[in-house]
CSV table of C-alpha atoms in Angstrom, one decimal:
chain,number,residue,atom,x,y,z
A,7,MET,CA,-245.7,-77.1,136.7
A,8,LYS,CA,-244.4,-79.7,134.3
A,9,ILE,CA,-242.5,-79.1,131.0
A,10,GLY,CA,-242.4,-82.2,128.8
A,11,ILE,CA,-239.9,-82.7,126.0
A,12,LEU,CA,-240.4,-85.3,123.2
A,13,LYS,CA,-237.9,-87.1,121.1
A,14,GLU,CA,-238.1,-86.1,117.4
A,15,ARG,CA,-239.4,-88.7,115.1
A,16,ARG,CA,-239.6,-86.9,111.7
A,17,ALA,CA,-237.1,-87.9,109.0
A,18,HIS,CA,-233.8,-86.0,108.9
A,19,GLU,CA,-234.4,-84.5,112.3
A,20,ARG,CA,-231.5,-84.9,114.8
A,21,ARG,CA,-232.1,-81.8,116.9
A,22,CYS,CA,-233.6,-81.7,120.4
A,23,ALA,CA,-235.7,-79.1,122.1
A,24,ALA,CA,-233.5,-78.9,125.2
A,25,THR,CA,-229.9,-79.1,126.5
A,26,PRO,CA,-228.6,-79.8,130.0
A,27,GLU,CA,-228.0,-76.0,130.3
A,28,THR,CA,-231.6,-75.0,129.4
A,29,VAL,CA,-233.0,-77.8,131.6
A,30,LYS,CA,-231.2,-76.3,134.6
A,31,LYS,CA,-232.6,-72.9,133.8
A,32,LEU,CA,-236.1,-74.2,133.2
A,33,ILE,CA,-235.9,-75.9,136.6
A,34,GLY,CA,-234.7,-72.6,138.0
A,35,LEU,CA,-237.9,-71.0,136.8
A,36,GLY,CA,-239.8,-73.4,139.0
A,37,ALA,CA,-240.6,-76.2,136.5
A,38,GLU,CA,-240.3,-79.9,136.7
A,39,VAL,CA,-238.8,-81.1,133.4
A,40,ALA,CA,-239.4,-84.5,131.9
A,41,ILE,CA,-237.5,-85.7,128.8
A,42,GLU,CA,-238.3,-88.7,126.7
A,43,ALA,CA,-235.5,-91.2,126.8
A,44,GLY,CA,-233.1,-90.8,123.8
A,45,ALA,CA,-234.3,-87.4,122.9
A,46,GLY,CA,-230.8,-85.9,122.8
A,47,ILE,CA,-228.8,-88.8,121.5
A,48,ALA,CA,-228.6,-87.6,117.9
A,49,ALA,CA,-227.5,-84.2,119.1
A,50,SER,CA,-224.7,-85.8,121.2
A,51,ILE,CA,-226.5,-85.4,124.5
A,52,PRO,CA,-226.9,-88.6,126.5
A,53,ASP,CA,-229.8,-89.2,128.9
A,54,ALA,CA,-227.3,-89.1,131.8
A,55,ALA,CA,-226.4,-85.5,131.0
A,56,PHE,CA,-230.1,-84.5,131.2
A,57,ALA,CA,-230.5,-86.5,134.4
A,58,ALA,CA,-227.5,-84.8,135.9
A,59,ALA,CA,-229.1,-81.4,135.1
A,60,GLY,CA,-232.1,-82.4,137.1
A,61,ALA,CA,-234.5,-83.7,134.4
A,62,THR,CA,-236.6,-86.8,134.8
A,63,ILE,CA,-236.0,-89.3,132.0
A,64,ALA,CA,-239.3,-90.7,130.8
A,65,GLY,CA,-239.5,-94.2,129.4
A,66,ASN,CA,-241.8,-93.2,126.6
A,67,ALA,CA,-243.5,-90.2,124.9
A,68,ALA,CA,-246.7,-90.5,127.0
A,69,ALA,CA,-244.8,-90.4,130.2
A,70,ALA,CA,-242.8,-87.4,129.0
A,71,VAL,CA,-245.8,-85.2,128.3
A,72,GLY,CA,-248.4,-86.6,130.7
A,73,GLY,CA,-249.7,-83.8,132.9
A,74,ALA,CA,-247.4,-81.3,131.2
A,75,ALA,CA,-248.4,-77.6,131.1
A,76,ILE,CA,-245.9,-76.9,128.4
A,77,VAL,CA,-244.6,-79.3,125.7
A,78,LEU,CA,-241.4,-78.4,123.8
A,79,LYS,CA,-240.5,-79.9,120.4
A,80,VAL,CA,-238.4,-79.1,117.4
A,81,GLN,CA,-240.8,-80.0,114.6
A,82,ARG,CA,-244.6,-80.2,114.7
A,83,PRO,CA,-246.0,-83.3,116.4
A,84,LEU,CA,-246.9,-86.3,114.3
A,85,ARG,CA,-250.6,-87.0,113.9
A,86,ALA,CA,-252.4,-90.3,113.3
A,87,GLY,CA,-251.2,-91.8,110.0
A,88,GLU,CA,-248.0,-89.7,109.8
A,89,GLY,CA,-245.7,-92.1,111.7
A,90,GLU,CA,-245.4,-94.7,114.4
A,91,LEU,CA,-247.0,-92.5,117.0
A,92,ASP,CA,-249.8,-89.9,117.3
A,93,GLU,CA,-247.9,-87.4,119.3
A,94,LEU,CA,-250.6,-84.7,119.2
A,95,ALA,CA,-253.0,-87.1,120.9
A,96,LEU,CA,-250.6,-87.5,123.8
A,97,ILE,CA,-250.4,-83.8,124.6
A,98,PRO,CA,-252.8,-82.9,127.4
A,99,ARG,CA,-255.8,-80.6,126.7
A,100,GLY,CA,-255.0,-77.1,127.8
A,101,ALA,CA,-251.2,-77.6,127.4
A,102,THR,CA,-249.1,-75.1,125.5
A,103,LEU,CA,-247.2,-76.6,122.6
A,104,VAL,CA,-244.0,-74.6,121.5
A,105,ALA,CA,-242.2,-75.8,118.4
A,106,ILE,CA,-241.4,-75.0,114.8
A,107,LEU,CA,-244.9,-75.8,113.5
A,108,ASN,CA,-244.6,-74.8,109.8
A,109,PRO,CA,-248.1,-73.2,109.7
A,110,HIS,CA,-247.7,-72.0,106.1
A,111,GLY,CA,-246.8,-75.5,104.9
A,112,ALA,CA,-249.1,-77.5,107.2
A,113,LYS,CA,-252.2,-75.3,107.5
A,114,GLU,CA,-254.3,-78.4,108.1
A,115,GLN,CA,-252.6,-78.9,111.4
A,116,ILE,CA,-254.0,-75.7,112.9
A,117,PRO,CA,-257.6,-76.9,113.3
A,118,ALA,CA,-256.1,-80.1,114.7
A,119,TYR,CA,-254.4,-78.2,117.4
A,120,ALA,CA,-257.6,-76.4,118.2
A,121,GLY,CA,-259.6,-79.6,118.2
A,122,ALA,CA,-257.1,-81.2,120.6
A,123,GLY,CA,-257.4,-78.2,123.0
A,124,VAL,CA,-253.7,-77.4,122.6
A,125,ASP,CA,-252.5,-73.8,122.7
A,126,ALA,CA,-250.0,-73.9,119.8
A,127,MET,CA,-247.1,-71.5,119.5
A,128,ALA,CA,-245.2,-71.5,116.2
A,129,MET,CA,-241.6,-70.3,116.9
A,130,GLU,CA,-240.8,-69.4,113.3
A,131,LEU,CA,-243.5,-66.6,113.6
A,132,VAL,CA,-241.5,-64.7,116.3
A,133,PRO,CA,-241.7,-61.1,115.3
A,134,ARG,CA,-238.5,-59.4,114.2
A,135,ILE,CA,-238.3,-56.9,117.0
A,136,THR,CA,-235.4,-56.1,119.3
A,137,ARG,CA,-237.0,-57.7,122.3
A,138,ALA,CA,-237.5,-61.0,120.5
A,139,GLN,CA,-234.1,-61.4,118.9
A,140,SER,CA,-233.0,-64.0,121.5
A,141,MET,CA,-236.1,-66.1,120.5
A,142,ASP,CA,-235.6,-65.9,116.7
A,143,VAL,CA,-235.3,-69.5,115.7
A,144,LEU,CA,-235.2,-68.7,112.0
A,145,SER,CA,-232.0,-66.6,112.5
A,146,SER,CA,-230.3,-69.0,114.8
A,147,GLN,CA,-230.9,-72.0,112.5
A,148,ALA,CA,-230.3,-70.1,109.2
A,149,ASN,CA,-226.9,-68.9,110.5
A,150,LEU,CA,-225.7,-72.5,110.9
A,151,ALA,CA,-227.3,-73.5,107.6
A,152,GLY,CA,-225.4,-70.8,105.7
A,153,TYR,CA,-222.1,-72.0,107.2
A,154,LYS,CA,-222.9,-75.7,106.5
A,155,ALA,CA,-223.9,-74.9,102.9
A,156,VAL,CA,-220.3,-73.7,102.2
A,157,ILE,CA,-218.8,-76.7,103.9
A,158,ASP,CA,-221.0,-79.0,101.8
A,159,ALA,CA,-220.1,-77.1,98.7
A,160,ALA,CA,-216.4,-77.5,99.5
A,161,ALA,CA,-216.8,-81.2,100.1
A,162,GLU,CA,-218.4,-81.7,96.6
A,163,TYR,CA,-216.1,-79.3,94.7
A,164,ALA,CA,-213.1,-81.1,93.3
A,165,ARG,CA,-210.8,-78.1,93.7
A,166,ALA,CA,-209.5,-75.9,96.4
A,167,PHE,CA,-211.2,-72.7,97.7
A,168,PRO,CA,-208.2,-70.4,98.3
A,169,MET,CA,-205.4,-69.3,96.0
A,170,MET,CA,-202.3,-71.4,96.5
A,171,MET,CA,-199.0,-70.4,95.1
A,172,THR,CA,-196.6,-73.3,94.9
A,173,ALA,CA,-193.4,-74.2,93.1
A,174,ALA,CA,-195.4,-76.4,90.8
A,175,GLY,CA,-197.8,-73.6,89.8
A,176,THR,CA,-200.7,-71.5,91.1
A,177,VAL,CA,-204.1,-72.8,92.2
A,178,ALA,CA,-206.7,-70.2,91.3
A,179,PRO,CA,-209.3,-69.3,94.0
A,180,ALA,CA,-212.8,-70.5,93.7
A,181,ARG,CA,-215.5,-68.1,92.7
A,182,VAL,CA,-218.6,-68.3,94.8
A,183,LEU,CA,-222.0,-66.6,94.2
A,184,VAL,CA,-224.4,-66.4,97.1
A,185,MET,CA,-228.0,-65.8,96.1
A,186,GLY,CA,-230.0,-64.2,98.9
A,187,ALA,CA,-228.2,-62.2,101.6
A,188,GLY,CA,-230.4,-62.8,104.6
A,189,VAL,CA,-229.0,-64.5,107.7
A,190,ALA,CA,-228.0,-67.7,105.9
A,191,GLY,CA,-226.6,-65.9,102.9
A,192,LEU,CA,-224.5,-63.5,105.0
A,193,GLN,CA,-223.0,-66.4,107.0
A,194,ALA,CA,-222.3,-68.3,103.7
A,195,ILE,CA,-220.5,-65.2,102.4
A,196,ALA,CA,-218.4,-64.9,105.5
A,197,THR,CA,-217.6,-68.6,105.5
A,198,ALA,CA,-216.6,-68.7,101.8
A,199,ARG,CA,-214.4,-65.6,102.4
A,200,ARG,CA,-212.7,-67.3,105.3
A,201,LEU,CA,-211.9,-70.3,103.1
A,202,GLY,CA,-210.3,-67.9,100.6
A,203,ALA,CA,-212.9,-67.7,97.8
A,204,ILE,CA,-213.7,-64.7,95.7
A,205,VAL,CA,-217.3,-64.0,96.7
A,206,SER,CA,-220.2,-62.1,95.1
A,207,ALA,CA,-223.8,-62.0,96.3
A,208,THR,CA,-227.2,-60.9,95.1
A,209,ASP,CA,-230.3,-60.0,97.0
A,210,VAL,CA,-233.4,-57.8,96.1
A,211,ARG,CA,-233.3,-56.0,99.4
A,212,PRO,CA,-231.4,-52.7,99.1
A,213,ALA,CA,-230.1,-52.9,102.7
A,214,SER,CA,-228.2,-56.0,101.8
A,215,LYS,CA,-225.8,-54.2,99.5
A,216,GLU,CA,-223.8,-52.6,102.3
A,217,GLN,CA,-223.9,-55.8,104.4
A,218,VAL,CA,-222.5,-57.8,101.5
A,219,LYS,CA,-219.7,-55.3,100.9
A,220,SER,CA,-218.9,-55.2,104.6
A,221,LEU,CA,-218.0,-58.9,104.4
A,222,GLY,CA,-215.7,-58.4,101.5
A,223,ALA,CA,-218.0,-59.6,98.8
A,224,THR,CA,-219.3,-57.9,95.6
A,225,SER,CA,-223.0,-57.0,95.3
A,226,VAL,CA,-224.7,-58.1,92.0
A,227,ALA,CA,-228.1,-56.4,91.5
A,228,VAL,CA,-230.2,-54.4,89.1
A,229,GLU,CA,-230.5,-51.2,91.1
A,230,ASP,CA,-233.6,-49.5,89.8
A,231,GLU,CA,-236.5,-47.9,91.6
A,232,GLU,CA,-238.2,-51.2,92.3
A,233,PHE,CA,-235.0,-52.4,93.9
A,234,LYS,CA,-235.1,-49.5,96.3
A,235,GLN,CA,-238.6,-50.5,97.6
A,236,ALA,CA,-238.0,-54.3,97.7
A,237,GLU,CA,-238.1,-54.9,101.5
A,238,THR,CA,-241.0,-55.3,103.9
A,239,ALA,CA,-241.2,-53.5,107.2
A,240,ALA,CA,-240.3,-56.8,108.9
A,241,GLY,CA,-237.1,-57.1,106.9
A,242,TYR,CA,-238.2,-59.8,104.4
A,243,ALA,CA,-237.8,-59.6,100.6
A,244,LYS,CA,-240.9,-58.6,98.7
A,245,PRO,CA,-242.0,-60.6,95.6
A,246,MET,CA,-240.6,-58.7,92.6
A,247,SER,CA,-242.4,-57.8,89.4
A,248,GLU,CA,-241.9,-60.0,86.3
A,249,ALA,CA,-240.1,-57.1,84.6
A,250,TYR,CA,-237.6,-56.8,87.4
A,251,GLN,CA,-237.2,-60.5,87.6
A,252,ALA,CA,-236.4,-60.6,83.9
A,253,LYS,CA,-233.7,-57.9,84.2
A,254,GLN,CA,-232.2,-59.5,87.3
A,255,ALA,CA,-232.2,-63.0,85.6
A,256,ALA,CA,-230.3,-61.6,82.6
A,257,LEU,CA,-227.7,-60.1,84.9
A,258,ILE,CA,-227.4,-63.4,86.9
A,259,ALA,CA,-227.2,-65.4,83.7
A,260,GLU,CA,-224.1,-63.6,82.7
A,261,THR,CA,-222.6,-63.7,86.3
A,262,ILE,CA,-223.3,-67.3,86.9
A,263,LYS,CA,-221.2,-68.5,83.9
A,264,LYS,CA,-218.1,-67.4,85.7
A,265,GLN,CA,-218.9,-69.1,89.0
A,266,ASP,CA,-217.5,-72.3,90.4
A,267,ILE,CA,-220.0,-72.5,93.3
A,268,VAL,CA,-223.5,-71.1,93.7
A,269,ILE,CA,-225.4,-71.1,97.0
A,270,THR,CA,-229.0,-70.2,96.9
A,271,THR,CA,-230.9,-69.2,100.1
A,272,ALA,CA,-233.9,-67.2,98.9
A,273,LEU,CA,-237.2,-67.9,100.7
A,274,ILE,CA,-240.4,-65.9,101.0
A,275,PRO,CA,-242.6,-66.9,104.0
A,276,GLY,CA,-245.8,-68.7,102.9
A,277,ARG,CA,-244.8,-69.1,99.3
A,278,ALA,CA,-242.9,-71.6,97.1
A,279,ALA,CA,-239.2,-70.7,96.8
A,280,PRO,CA,-238.6,-68.4,93.8
A,281,VAL,CA,-236.6,-69.9,90.9
A,282,LEU,CA,-233.3,-68.1,90.7
A,283,VAL,CA,-231.2,-70.6,88.7
A,284,THR,CA,-232.8,-72.0,85.6
A,285,GLU,CA,-231.8,-75.1,83.7
A,286,GLU,CA,-230.3,-72.9,81.0
A,287,MET,CA,-228.1,-71.2,83.6
A,288,VAL,CA,-227.0,-74.6,84.9
A,289,LYS,CA,-226.1,-75.6,81.4
A,290,SER,CA,-223.9,-72.5,81.1
A,291,MET,CA,-221.9,-73.3,84.2
A,292,LYS,CA,-218.4,-74.8,84.0
A,293,PRO,CA,-218.1,-78.6,84.4
A,294,GLY,CA,-217.5,-79.5,88.0
A,295,SER,CA,-219.3,-76.5,89.4
A,296,VAL,CA,-221.5,-77.0,92.4
A,297,ILE,CA,-224.9,-75.5,93.4
A,298,VAL,CA,-226.1,-75.8,97.0
A,299,ASP,CA,-229.9,-75.2,97.2
A,300,LEU,CA,-230.9,-74.2,100.7
A,301,ALA,CA,-234.5,-73.7,99.6
A,302,VAL,CA,-235.0,-77.2,98.3
A,303,GLU,CA,-237.5,-78.0,101.0
A,304,GLN,CA,-239.8,-75.3,99.6
A,305,GLY,CA,-239.5,-76.3,96.0
A,306,GLY,CA,-235.9,-75.1,95.5
A,307,ASN,CA,-234.3,-72.0,93.9
A,308,CYS,CA,-233.2,-74.3,91.1
A,309,PRO,CA,-235.8,-76.7,89.5
A,310,LEU,CA,-233.1,-79.3,89.0
A,311,SER,CA,-232.4,-79.7,92.7
A,312,GLU,CA,-233.7,-82.9,94.4
A,313,LEU,CA,-234.7,-83.0,98.1
A,314,GLY,CA,-232.4,-85.1,100.2
A,315,LYS,CA,-230.0,-85.8,97.3
A,316,VAL,CA,-226.8,-84.8,95.7
A,317,VAL,CA,-227.3,-85.1,91.9
A,318,GLU,CA,-225.3,-84.3,88.8
A,319,LYS,CA,-226.9,-82.6,85.8
A,320,HIS,CA,-225.3,-81.0,82.8
A,321,GLY,CA,-221.9,-81.6,84.5
A,322,VAL,CA,-222.9,-79.6,87.6
A,323,LYS,CA,-223.5,-81.1,91.1
A,324,LEU,CA,-226.7,-80.0,92.8
A,325,VAL,CA,-226.7,-80.4,96.6
A,326,GLY,CA,-230.2,-80.6,98.1
A,327,HIS,CA,-229.8,-81.8,101.6
A,328,ALA,CA,-232.9,-81.8,103.7
A,329,ASN,CA,-232.9,-80.0,107.1
A,330,VAL,CA,-229.5,-78.5,106.9
A,331,PRO,CA,-229.4,-77.1,110.4
A,332,SER,CA,-229.9,-80.7,111.7
A,333,ARG,CA,-226.7,-81.7,110.0
A,334,LEU,CA,-225.0,-79.7,112.7
A,335,ALA,CA,-227.2,-81.1,115.4
A,336,ALA,CA,-225.2,-80.3,118.5
A,337,ASP,CA,-224.8,-76.6,117.7
A,338,SER,CA,-228.3,-76.1,116.2
A,339,THR,CA,-229.8,-77.8,119.3
A,340,ALA,CA,-227.9,-75.5,121.6
A,341,LEU,CA,-229.1,-72.4,119.8
A,342,TYR,CA,-232.7,-73.6,119.4
A,343,ALA,CA,-233.0,-74.7,123.0
A,344,LYS,CA,-231.8,-71.3,124.1
A,345,ASN,CA,-234.4,-69.7,121.8
A,346,LEU,CA,-237.1,-71.8,123.5
A,347,LEU,CA,-235.8,-71.0,127.0
A,348,ASN,CA,-236.0,-67.3,126.3
A,349,PHE,CA,-239.6,-67.7,125.0
A,350,VAL,CA,-240.8,-69.9,127.8
A,351,THR,CA,-239.4,-67.5,130.3
A,352,LEU,CA,-241.8,-65.0,128.9
A,353,LEU,CA,-244.7,-67.4,129.7
A,354,ILE,CA,-243.9,-68.2,133.3
A,355,ASP,CA,-244.9,-65.9,136.2
A,356,LYS,CA,-241.8,-65.2,138.4
A,357,GLU,CA,-243.9,-65.1,141.6
A,358,SER,CA,-246.1,-68.1,141.3
A,359,LYS,CA,-243.7,-70.2,139.2
A,360,GLN,CA,-246.8,-71.1,137.1
A,361,LEU,CA,-247.7,-70.7,133.4
A,362,LYS,CA,-249.2,-67.2,133.0
A,363,ILE,CA,-249.5,-66.2,129.3
A,364,ASN,CA,-250.0,-62.6,128.5
A,365,TRP,CA,-252.1,-63.0,125.3
A,366,GLU,CA,-251.7,-59.3,124.6
A,367,ASP,CA,-247.9,-59.4,124.5
A,368,GLU,CA,-246.6,-58.6,121.0
A,369,ILE,CA,-244.5,-61.7,120.8
A,370,VAL,CA,-247.2,-64.0,122.0
A,371,LYS,CA,-249.7,-62.5,119.6
A,372,GLY,CA,-247.1,-63.1,116.8
A,373,VAL,CA,-246.6,-66.8,117.4
A,374,ALA,CA,-249.9,-68.0,118.9
A,375,LEU,CA,-251.9,-70.1,116.4
A,376,THR,CA,-254.6,-71.5,118.8
A,377,LYS,CA,-256.1,-70.7,122.2
A,378,GLY,CA,-258.8,-72.5,124.1
A,379,GLY,CA,-259.9,-74.6,121.1
A,380,GLN,CA,-260.0,-71.8,118.6
A,381,SER,CA,-257.7,-70.6,115.8
A,382,ILE,CA,-256.6,-67.1,116.7
A,383,HIS,CA,-253.7,-66.0,114.4
A,384,PRO,CA,-255.0,-63.4,112.0
A,385,ALA,CA,-253.0,-65.0,109.1
A,386,PHE,CA,-254.7,-68.3,109.6
A,387,GLN,CA,-258.2,-67.4,110.8
A,388,ALA,CA,-259.8,-69.1,107.8
A,389,GLN,CA,-258.2,-72.4,108.6
């Protein structure tokens, strides 16, 4: 059984779908692993390290995935017209593709997978159950994004984060507001606290309040009856009513005037990012303040953010870096590759060392978009 790993070709993508450590373990499962030359360079993994782990270094993409039963990627494969290479056309019919496929944002790809005879597995759809925690790519990557958001903010902020008492005077600590206390937000809170900032946070999910406080930050929220019901069974934030949004916006508008740095992390699967910071709020902020918008790729939590850019508007810097986990490519690769390894282990029979997918497994049912030329995921059946 062959596992093929392609080099990533999409803009801003520096991660790789494997590391030498995961290659060794995939081989231990009975697989032959082929990696396209240069796949790990941007993540600081030379071809020689993969070869030393037992992988075959393929000279091109076609050689890497030719005859493969499983194809591993970071982002969805390029199709004709999207780039220099039609990656999807290279994947053998009947192969299982495992990657971050963005099915909500690229629904048109799903029938393409079915038409190509590829069994497509979208890793961002891994259900949030205990057994799948080690496969949860959203959490592993968001954790690093939250950390990097604070580091990016510190780099753009023209002052220090911690209080400093010197003979020449006292430097006041930075005030940081984190909007959204999911995985990325909680890591942002922890990182900002480690740097010495005074941190507050807001999230519509009631469970977040205690998590925020446990990290030494102050919770900012309108705590009415709707707030108490604002979380799905899967742990995601629910869309809030217009009335609640208005009350929360008024509270945030007053809070945000006092902040030096705002980090926004709010995303709802399958929807455009909610607007949390309006232009009027930006205008109310102090000159030299910084906003880091981690939701910029889904429209942004601030309408003034620009994808892939750091811009200054109304005296405030807005940071809108694309693919923030990829800005820490070595670590994000290590975590993502481990997520993939744990998922692939589920697909391989220990006795025969061959691909043997249990299509009734809760995790497989959660991530499988296509099977045998058909779209099978309930959320995308119409596609």
